[in-house]
Short mmCIF file of C-alpha atoms in Angstrom, two decimals:
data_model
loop_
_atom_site.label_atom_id
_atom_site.label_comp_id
_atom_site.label_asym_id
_atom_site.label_seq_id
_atom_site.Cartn_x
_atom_site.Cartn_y
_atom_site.Cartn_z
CA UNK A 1 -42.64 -184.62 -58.34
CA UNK A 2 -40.16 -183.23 -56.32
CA UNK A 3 -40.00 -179.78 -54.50
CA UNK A 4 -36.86 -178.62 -52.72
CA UNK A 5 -36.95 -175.77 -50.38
CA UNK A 6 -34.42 -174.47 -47.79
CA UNK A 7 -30.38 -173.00 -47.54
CA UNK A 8 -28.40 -176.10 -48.60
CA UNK A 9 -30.23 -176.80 -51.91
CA UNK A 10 -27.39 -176.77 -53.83
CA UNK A 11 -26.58 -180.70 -53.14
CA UNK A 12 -29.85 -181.32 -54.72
CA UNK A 13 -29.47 -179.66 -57.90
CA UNK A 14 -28.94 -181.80 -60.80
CA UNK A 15 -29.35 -181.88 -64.55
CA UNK A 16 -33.07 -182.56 -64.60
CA UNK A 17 -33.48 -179.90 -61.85
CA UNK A 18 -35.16 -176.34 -62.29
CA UNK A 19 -34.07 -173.42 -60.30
CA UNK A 20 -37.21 -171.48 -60.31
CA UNK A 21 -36.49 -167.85 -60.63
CA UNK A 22 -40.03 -166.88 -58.65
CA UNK A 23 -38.10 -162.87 -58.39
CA UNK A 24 -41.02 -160.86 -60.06
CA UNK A 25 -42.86 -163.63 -61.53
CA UNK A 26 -46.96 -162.93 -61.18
CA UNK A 27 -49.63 -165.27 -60.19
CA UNK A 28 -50.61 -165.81 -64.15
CA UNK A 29 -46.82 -167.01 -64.74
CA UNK A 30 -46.71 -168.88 -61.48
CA UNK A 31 -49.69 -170.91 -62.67
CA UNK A 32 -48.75 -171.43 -66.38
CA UNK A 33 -45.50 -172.68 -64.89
CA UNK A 34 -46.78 -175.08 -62.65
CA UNK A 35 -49.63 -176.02 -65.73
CA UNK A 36 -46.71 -177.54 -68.31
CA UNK A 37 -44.88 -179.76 -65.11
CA UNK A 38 -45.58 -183.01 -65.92
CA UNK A 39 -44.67 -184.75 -61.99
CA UNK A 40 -41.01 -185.86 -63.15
CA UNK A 41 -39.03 -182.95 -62.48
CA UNK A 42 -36.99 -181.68 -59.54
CA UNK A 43 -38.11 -177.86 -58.72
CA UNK A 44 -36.09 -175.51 -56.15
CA UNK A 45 -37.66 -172.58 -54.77
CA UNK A 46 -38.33 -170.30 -52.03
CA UNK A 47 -41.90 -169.06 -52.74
CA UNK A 48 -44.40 -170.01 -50.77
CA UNK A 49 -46.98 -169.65 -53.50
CA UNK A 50 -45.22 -172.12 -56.03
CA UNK A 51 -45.45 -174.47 -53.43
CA UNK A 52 -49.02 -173.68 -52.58
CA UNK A 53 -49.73 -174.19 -56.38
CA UNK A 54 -47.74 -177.57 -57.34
CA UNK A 55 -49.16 -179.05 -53.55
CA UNK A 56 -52.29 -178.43 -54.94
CA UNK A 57 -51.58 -179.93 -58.08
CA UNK A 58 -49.34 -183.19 -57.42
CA UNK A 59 -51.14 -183.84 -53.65
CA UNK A 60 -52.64 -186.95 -54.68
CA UNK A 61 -49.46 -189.69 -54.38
CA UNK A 62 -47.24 -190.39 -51.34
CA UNK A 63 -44.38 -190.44 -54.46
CA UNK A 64 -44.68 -186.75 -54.91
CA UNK A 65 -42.42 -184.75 -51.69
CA UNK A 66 -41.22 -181.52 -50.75
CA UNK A 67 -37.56 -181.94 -49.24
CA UNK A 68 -35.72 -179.29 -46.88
CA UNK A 69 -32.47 -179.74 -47.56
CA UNK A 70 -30.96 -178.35 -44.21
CA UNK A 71 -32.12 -181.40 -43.12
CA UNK A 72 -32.47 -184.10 -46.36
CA UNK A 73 -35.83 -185.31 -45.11
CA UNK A 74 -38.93 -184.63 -46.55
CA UNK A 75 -42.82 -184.44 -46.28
CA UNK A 76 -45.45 -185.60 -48.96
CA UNK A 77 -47.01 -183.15 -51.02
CA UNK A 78 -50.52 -184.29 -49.32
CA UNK A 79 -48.84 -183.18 -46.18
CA UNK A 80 -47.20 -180.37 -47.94
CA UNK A 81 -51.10 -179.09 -49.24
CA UNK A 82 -52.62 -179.70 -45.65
CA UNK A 83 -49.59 -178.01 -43.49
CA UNK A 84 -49.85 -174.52 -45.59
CA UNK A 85 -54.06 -175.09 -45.72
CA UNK A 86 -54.86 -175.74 -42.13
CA UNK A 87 -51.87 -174.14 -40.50
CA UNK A 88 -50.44 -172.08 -42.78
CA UNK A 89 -47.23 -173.45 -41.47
CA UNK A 90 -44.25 -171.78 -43.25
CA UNK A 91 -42.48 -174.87 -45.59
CA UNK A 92 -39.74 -173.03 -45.80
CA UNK A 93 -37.99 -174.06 -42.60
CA UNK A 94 -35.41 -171.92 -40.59
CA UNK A 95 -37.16 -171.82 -37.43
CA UNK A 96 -35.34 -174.42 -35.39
CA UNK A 97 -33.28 -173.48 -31.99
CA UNK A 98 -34.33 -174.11 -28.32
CA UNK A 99 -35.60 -171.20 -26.26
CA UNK A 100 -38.07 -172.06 -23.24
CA UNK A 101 -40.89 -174.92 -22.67
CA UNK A 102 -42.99 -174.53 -25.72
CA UNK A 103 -46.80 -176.27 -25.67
CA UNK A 104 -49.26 -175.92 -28.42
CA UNK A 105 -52.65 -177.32 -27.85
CA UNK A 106 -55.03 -178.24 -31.07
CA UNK A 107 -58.59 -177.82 -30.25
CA UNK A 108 -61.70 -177.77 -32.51
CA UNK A 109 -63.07 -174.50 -32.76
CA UNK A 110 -62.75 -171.03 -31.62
CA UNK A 111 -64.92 -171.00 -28.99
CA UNK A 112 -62.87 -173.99 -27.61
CA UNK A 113 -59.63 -171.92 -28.16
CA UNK A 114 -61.18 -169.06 -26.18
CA UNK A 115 -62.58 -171.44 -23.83
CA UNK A 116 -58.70 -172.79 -22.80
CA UNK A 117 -56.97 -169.52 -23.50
CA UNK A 118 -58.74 -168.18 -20.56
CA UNK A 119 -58.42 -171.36 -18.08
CA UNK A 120 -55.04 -171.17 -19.06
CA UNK A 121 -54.60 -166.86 -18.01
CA UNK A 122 -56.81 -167.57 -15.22
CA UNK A 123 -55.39 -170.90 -13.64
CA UNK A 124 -51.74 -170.81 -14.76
CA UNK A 125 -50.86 -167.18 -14.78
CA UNK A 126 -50.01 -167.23 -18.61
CA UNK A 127 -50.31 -164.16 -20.16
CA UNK A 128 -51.11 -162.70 -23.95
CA UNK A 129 -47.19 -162.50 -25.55
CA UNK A 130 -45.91 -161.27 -28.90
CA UNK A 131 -42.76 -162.26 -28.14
CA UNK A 132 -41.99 -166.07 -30.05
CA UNK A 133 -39.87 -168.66 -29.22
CA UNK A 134 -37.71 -170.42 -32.07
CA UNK A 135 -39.49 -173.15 -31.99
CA UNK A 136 -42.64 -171.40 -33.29
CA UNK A 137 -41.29 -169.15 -34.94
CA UNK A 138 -43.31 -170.46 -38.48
CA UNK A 139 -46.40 -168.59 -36.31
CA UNK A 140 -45.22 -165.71 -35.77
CA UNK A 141 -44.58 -166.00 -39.95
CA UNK A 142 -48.04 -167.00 -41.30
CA UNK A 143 -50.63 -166.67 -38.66
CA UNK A 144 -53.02 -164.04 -38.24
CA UNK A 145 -54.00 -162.73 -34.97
CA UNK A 146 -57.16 -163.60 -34.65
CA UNK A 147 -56.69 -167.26 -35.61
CA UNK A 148 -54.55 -168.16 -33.16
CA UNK A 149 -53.38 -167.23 -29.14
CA UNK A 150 -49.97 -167.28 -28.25
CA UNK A 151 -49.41 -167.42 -24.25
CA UNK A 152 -46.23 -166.76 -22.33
CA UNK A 153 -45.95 -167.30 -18.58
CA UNK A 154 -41.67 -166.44 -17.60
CA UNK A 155 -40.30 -168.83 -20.07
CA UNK A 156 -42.90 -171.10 -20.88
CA UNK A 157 -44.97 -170.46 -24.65
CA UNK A 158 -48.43 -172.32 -25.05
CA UNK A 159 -49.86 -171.70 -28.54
CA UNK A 160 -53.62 -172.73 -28.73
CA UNK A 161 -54.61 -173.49 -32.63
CA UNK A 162 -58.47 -173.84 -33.47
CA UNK A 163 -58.46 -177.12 -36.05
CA UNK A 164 -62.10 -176.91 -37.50
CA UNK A 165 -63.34 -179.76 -36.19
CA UNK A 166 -62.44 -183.47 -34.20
CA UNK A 167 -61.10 -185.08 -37.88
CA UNK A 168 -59.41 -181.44 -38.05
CA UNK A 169 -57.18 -181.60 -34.52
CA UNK A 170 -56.22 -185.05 -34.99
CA UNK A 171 -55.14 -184.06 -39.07
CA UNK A 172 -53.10 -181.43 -37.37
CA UNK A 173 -51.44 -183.30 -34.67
CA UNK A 174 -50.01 -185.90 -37.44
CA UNK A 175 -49.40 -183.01 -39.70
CA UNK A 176 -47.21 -180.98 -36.85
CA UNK A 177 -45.21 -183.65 -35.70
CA UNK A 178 -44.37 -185.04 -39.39
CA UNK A 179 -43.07 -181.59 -39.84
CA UNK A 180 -41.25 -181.62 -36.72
CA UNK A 181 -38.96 -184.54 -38.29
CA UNK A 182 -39.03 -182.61 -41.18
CA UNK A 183 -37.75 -179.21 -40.26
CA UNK A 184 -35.93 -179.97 -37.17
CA UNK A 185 -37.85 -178.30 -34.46
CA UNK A 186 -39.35 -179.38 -31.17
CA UNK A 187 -41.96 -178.59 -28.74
CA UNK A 188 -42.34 -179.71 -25.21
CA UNK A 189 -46.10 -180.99 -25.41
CA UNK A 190 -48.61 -181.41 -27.69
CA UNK A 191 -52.33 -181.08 -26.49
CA UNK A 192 -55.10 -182.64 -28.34
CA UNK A 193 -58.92 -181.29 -27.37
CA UNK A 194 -61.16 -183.39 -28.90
CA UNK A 195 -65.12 -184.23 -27.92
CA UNK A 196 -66.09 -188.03 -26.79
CA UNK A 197 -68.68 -187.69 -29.56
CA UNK A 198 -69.55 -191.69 -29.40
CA UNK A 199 -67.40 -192.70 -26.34
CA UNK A 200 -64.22 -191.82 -24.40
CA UNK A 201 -62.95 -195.16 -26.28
CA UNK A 202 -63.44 -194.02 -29.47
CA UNK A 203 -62.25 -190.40 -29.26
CA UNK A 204 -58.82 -191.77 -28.09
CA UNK A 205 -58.60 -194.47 -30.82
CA UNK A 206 -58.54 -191.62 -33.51
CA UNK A 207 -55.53 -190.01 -31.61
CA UNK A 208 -53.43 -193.20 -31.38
CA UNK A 209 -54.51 -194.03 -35.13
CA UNK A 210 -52.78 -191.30 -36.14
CA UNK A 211 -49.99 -191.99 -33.87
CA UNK A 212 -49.53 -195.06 -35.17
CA UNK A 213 -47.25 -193.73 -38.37
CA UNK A 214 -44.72 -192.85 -35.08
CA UNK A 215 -42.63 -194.14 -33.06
CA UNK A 216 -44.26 -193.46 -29.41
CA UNK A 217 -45.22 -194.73 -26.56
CA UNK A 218 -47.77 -194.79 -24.04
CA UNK A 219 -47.13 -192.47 -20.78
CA UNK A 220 -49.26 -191.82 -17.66
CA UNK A 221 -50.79 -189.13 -19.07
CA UNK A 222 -50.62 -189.88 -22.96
CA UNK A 223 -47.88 -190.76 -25.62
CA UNK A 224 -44.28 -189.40 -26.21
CA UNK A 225 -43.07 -189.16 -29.68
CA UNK A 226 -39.53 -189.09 -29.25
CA UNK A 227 -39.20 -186.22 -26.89
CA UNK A 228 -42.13 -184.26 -26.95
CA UNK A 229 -45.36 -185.36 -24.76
CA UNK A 230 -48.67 -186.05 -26.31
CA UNK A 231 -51.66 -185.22 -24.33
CA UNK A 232 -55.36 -186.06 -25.14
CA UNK A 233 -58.00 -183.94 -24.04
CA UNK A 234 -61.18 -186.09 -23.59
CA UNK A 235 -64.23 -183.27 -23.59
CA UNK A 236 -67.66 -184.83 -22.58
CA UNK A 237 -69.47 -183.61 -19.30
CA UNK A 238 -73.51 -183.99 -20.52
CA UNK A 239 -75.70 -181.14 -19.04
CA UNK A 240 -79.24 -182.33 -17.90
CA UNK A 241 -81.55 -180.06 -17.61
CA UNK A 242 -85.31 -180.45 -18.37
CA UNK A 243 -85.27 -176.95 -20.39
CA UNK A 244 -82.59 -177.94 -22.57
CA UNK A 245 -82.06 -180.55 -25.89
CA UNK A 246 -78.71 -182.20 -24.85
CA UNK A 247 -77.27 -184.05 -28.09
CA UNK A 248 -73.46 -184.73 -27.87
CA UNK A 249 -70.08 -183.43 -26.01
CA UNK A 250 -68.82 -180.30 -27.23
CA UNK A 251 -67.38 -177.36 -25.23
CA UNK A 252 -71.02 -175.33 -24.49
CA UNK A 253 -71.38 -178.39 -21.80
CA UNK A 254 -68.41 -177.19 -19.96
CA UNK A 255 -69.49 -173.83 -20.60
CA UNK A 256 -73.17 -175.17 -19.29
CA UNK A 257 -71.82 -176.33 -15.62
CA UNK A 258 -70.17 -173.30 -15.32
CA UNK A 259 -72.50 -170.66 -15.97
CA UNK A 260 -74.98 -172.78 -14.04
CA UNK A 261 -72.46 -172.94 -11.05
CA UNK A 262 -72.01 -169.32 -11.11
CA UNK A 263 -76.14 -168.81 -11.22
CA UNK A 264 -76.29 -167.18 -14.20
CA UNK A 265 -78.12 -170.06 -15.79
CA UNK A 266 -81.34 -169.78 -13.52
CA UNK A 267 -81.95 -166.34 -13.54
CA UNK A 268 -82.69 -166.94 -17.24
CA UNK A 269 -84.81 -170.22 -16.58
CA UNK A 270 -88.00 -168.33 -16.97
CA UNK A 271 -87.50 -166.79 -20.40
CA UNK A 272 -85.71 -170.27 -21.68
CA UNK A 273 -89.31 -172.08 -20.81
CA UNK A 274 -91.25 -169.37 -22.32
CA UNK A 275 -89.40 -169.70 -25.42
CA UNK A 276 -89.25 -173.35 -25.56
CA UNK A 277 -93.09 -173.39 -24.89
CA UNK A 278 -93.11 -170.49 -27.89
CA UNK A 279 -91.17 -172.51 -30.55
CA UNK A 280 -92.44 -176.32 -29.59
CA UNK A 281 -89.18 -177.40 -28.94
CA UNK A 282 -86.68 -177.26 -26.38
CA UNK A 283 -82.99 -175.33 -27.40
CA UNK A 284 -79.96 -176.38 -27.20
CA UNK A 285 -76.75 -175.74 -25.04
CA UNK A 286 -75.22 -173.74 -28.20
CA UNK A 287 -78.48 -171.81 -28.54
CA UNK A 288 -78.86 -171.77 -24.79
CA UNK A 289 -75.42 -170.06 -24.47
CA UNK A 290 -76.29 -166.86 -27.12
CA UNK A 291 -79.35 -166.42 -24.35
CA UNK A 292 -76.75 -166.46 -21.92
CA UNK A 293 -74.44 -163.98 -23.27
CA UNK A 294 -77.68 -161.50 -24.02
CA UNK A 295 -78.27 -162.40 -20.13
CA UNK A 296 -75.09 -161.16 -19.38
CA UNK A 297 -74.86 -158.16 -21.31
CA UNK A 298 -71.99 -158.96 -23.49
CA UNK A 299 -72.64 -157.48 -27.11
CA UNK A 300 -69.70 -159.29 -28.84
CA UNK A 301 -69.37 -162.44 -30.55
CA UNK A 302 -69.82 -166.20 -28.66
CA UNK A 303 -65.61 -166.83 -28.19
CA UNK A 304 -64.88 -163.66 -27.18
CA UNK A 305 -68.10 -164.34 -24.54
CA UNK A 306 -66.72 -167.55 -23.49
CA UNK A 307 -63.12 -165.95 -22.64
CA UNK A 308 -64.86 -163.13 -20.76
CA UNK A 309 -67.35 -165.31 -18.34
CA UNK A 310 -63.95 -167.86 -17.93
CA UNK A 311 -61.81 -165.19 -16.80
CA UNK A 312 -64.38 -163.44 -14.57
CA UNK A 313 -65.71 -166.61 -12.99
CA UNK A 314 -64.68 -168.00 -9.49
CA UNK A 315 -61.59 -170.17 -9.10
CA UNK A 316 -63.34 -172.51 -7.05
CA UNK A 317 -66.37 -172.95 -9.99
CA UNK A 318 -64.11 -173.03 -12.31
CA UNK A 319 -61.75 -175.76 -11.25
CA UNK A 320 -64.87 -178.12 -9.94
CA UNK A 321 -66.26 -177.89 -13.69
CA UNK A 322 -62.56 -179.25 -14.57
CA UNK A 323 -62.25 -181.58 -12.18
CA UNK A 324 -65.54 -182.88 -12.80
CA UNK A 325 -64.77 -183.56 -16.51
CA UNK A 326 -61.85 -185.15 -15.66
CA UNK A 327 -59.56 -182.16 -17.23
CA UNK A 328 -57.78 -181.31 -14.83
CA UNK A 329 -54.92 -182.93 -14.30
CA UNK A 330 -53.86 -182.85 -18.27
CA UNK A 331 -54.18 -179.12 -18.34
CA UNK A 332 -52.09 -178.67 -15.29
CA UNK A 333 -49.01 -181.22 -17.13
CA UNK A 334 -49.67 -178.98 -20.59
CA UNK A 335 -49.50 -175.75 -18.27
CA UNK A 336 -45.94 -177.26 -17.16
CA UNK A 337 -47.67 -176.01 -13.88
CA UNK A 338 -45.19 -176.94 -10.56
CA UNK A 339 -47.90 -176.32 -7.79
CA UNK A 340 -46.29 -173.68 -5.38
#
């Protein structure tokens, strides 16, 4: 199966091609088209949903593409299916040009994107923007508001993506930059937030795994893949504390050290023993944090807690906590910070 999408499809039209027509065509007609291909033709569209549909259908083999013909080159359908389902990235193409430093930084969850939105407003003077940059322009297409941030500091863009997990952000970094050959875009940097989960080791070996299907090589602070920088973010500070359960690396330990350096965490060090003494078992940091956040008096939802207590902590706490998990220095090269 072929799919060709983009301006100069007309050198790709053939006798065994079909120009779909998708101009008032329904789901039910969409679907009972994409029911009688067999996987030998050639189709030609612009609609996103009969790509959506045949991705779905033809994912399985590496045989099976979509090509944009501005460029000739061309994805797999598998990468096709995972682009449109995890990023919603706009197959389409037309969204290449050069306009400012652009950054986008995968990162598990949304509490993690709120977590480095907020270092990122509070230590590198970026700022909320609507305004896009050609270069991400297929965000400013298919993204909704709320599952995404898009920064701006002068002329410098930093779009922070939530991935659904470590297997998620390192899907999505192979994903984004087989697209980038693709579609003939570029960002500056590439950040990749992931959790130690077993060991520092092991967390990078699933990054340059999935590097491995690129040319790159190794830099002082990551890879480059052909111009644009790679750069792993290695989370894993453990919290100790007798009152709580510490299991594994995720973003609540950062969250843990901070709180705890601001003093937040021991005015609620009474009531967390109680409780633990009430259920039989200690909590941990996630559950630890939602005591927090009733502590502090915030009545929304856990990201939108973590942004607030980021932004309104000291600079001083907040940079120690960095520095002490050995994050420092990678967010200041994503930042495209020049210390003044």
């Amino acid at each position: 199966m072929r799919v060709v999408t983009g301006s100069r499809f007309e050198a790709f039209v053939d006798e065994n091609a079909l120009l779909f027509p998708e101009y008032r065509k329904n789901r039910d007609e969409l679907v009972e088209f994409v029911d009688s291909l067999t996987g030998e033709e050639t189709v030609v569209t612009a609609s996103l949903e009969l790509v959506d549909l045949i991705s779905r259908k033809f994912k399985q083999s590496e045989e099976n593409v979509l090509v944009y013909s501005d460029t000739g080159k061309s994805v797999t359908l598998k990468e096709t299916y995972e682009l449109r389902k995890y990023l919603d990235f706009d197959v389409r193409g037309g969204f290449s040009g050069e306009e400012g430093e652009t950054t986008v930084l995968f990162v598990e969850g949304k509490t993690d994107a709120k977590f480095f939105k907020a270092v990122f407003k509070k230590l590198f003077e970026f700022r909320e923007s609507r305004e896009v940059p050609l270069s991400l322009k297929f965000i400013e297409r298919v993204f909704e508001r709320d599952n995404f941030d898009l920064l701006r500091r002068e002329d410098s863009y930093l779009a922070v993506i939530p991935s659904e997990g470590n297997s998620g952000v390192v899907r999505n970094l192979g994903n984004f930059l087989r697209a980038m050959e693709a579609f003939d875009f570029r960002v500056d940097r590439v950040g990749v937030a992931v959790d130690t989960d077993e060991d520092r080791k092991s967390a990078l070996s699933s990054i340059t795994g999935r590097l491995s299907g690129f040319e790159h090589r190794k830099t002082p602070h990551g890879y480059s893949v052909g111009e644009t920088e790679v750069i792993p973010l290695i989370i894993g500070l453990p919290f100790e504390d007798e009152a709580i359960e510490w299991k594994k690396p995720a973003i609540e330990d950062l969250m843990l050290h901070l709180v705890s350096r601001e003093g937040l965490l021991d005015r609620i060090k009474p009531g967390l023993k109680t409780l633990n003494e009430s259920l039989g078992r200690k909590l941990g940091p996630k559950e630890v944090m939602y005591l927090v956040l009733s502590a502090y008096g915030h009545w929304g939802n856990l990201e939108g807690f973590y942004e607030l207590f980021v932004m309104r902590s000291r600079f001083r706490n907040l940079k120690a906590v960095l520095r002490e998990a050995g994050l420092m220095d990678d967010l200041i090269r994503l930042a495209g910070w020049r210390r003044k």
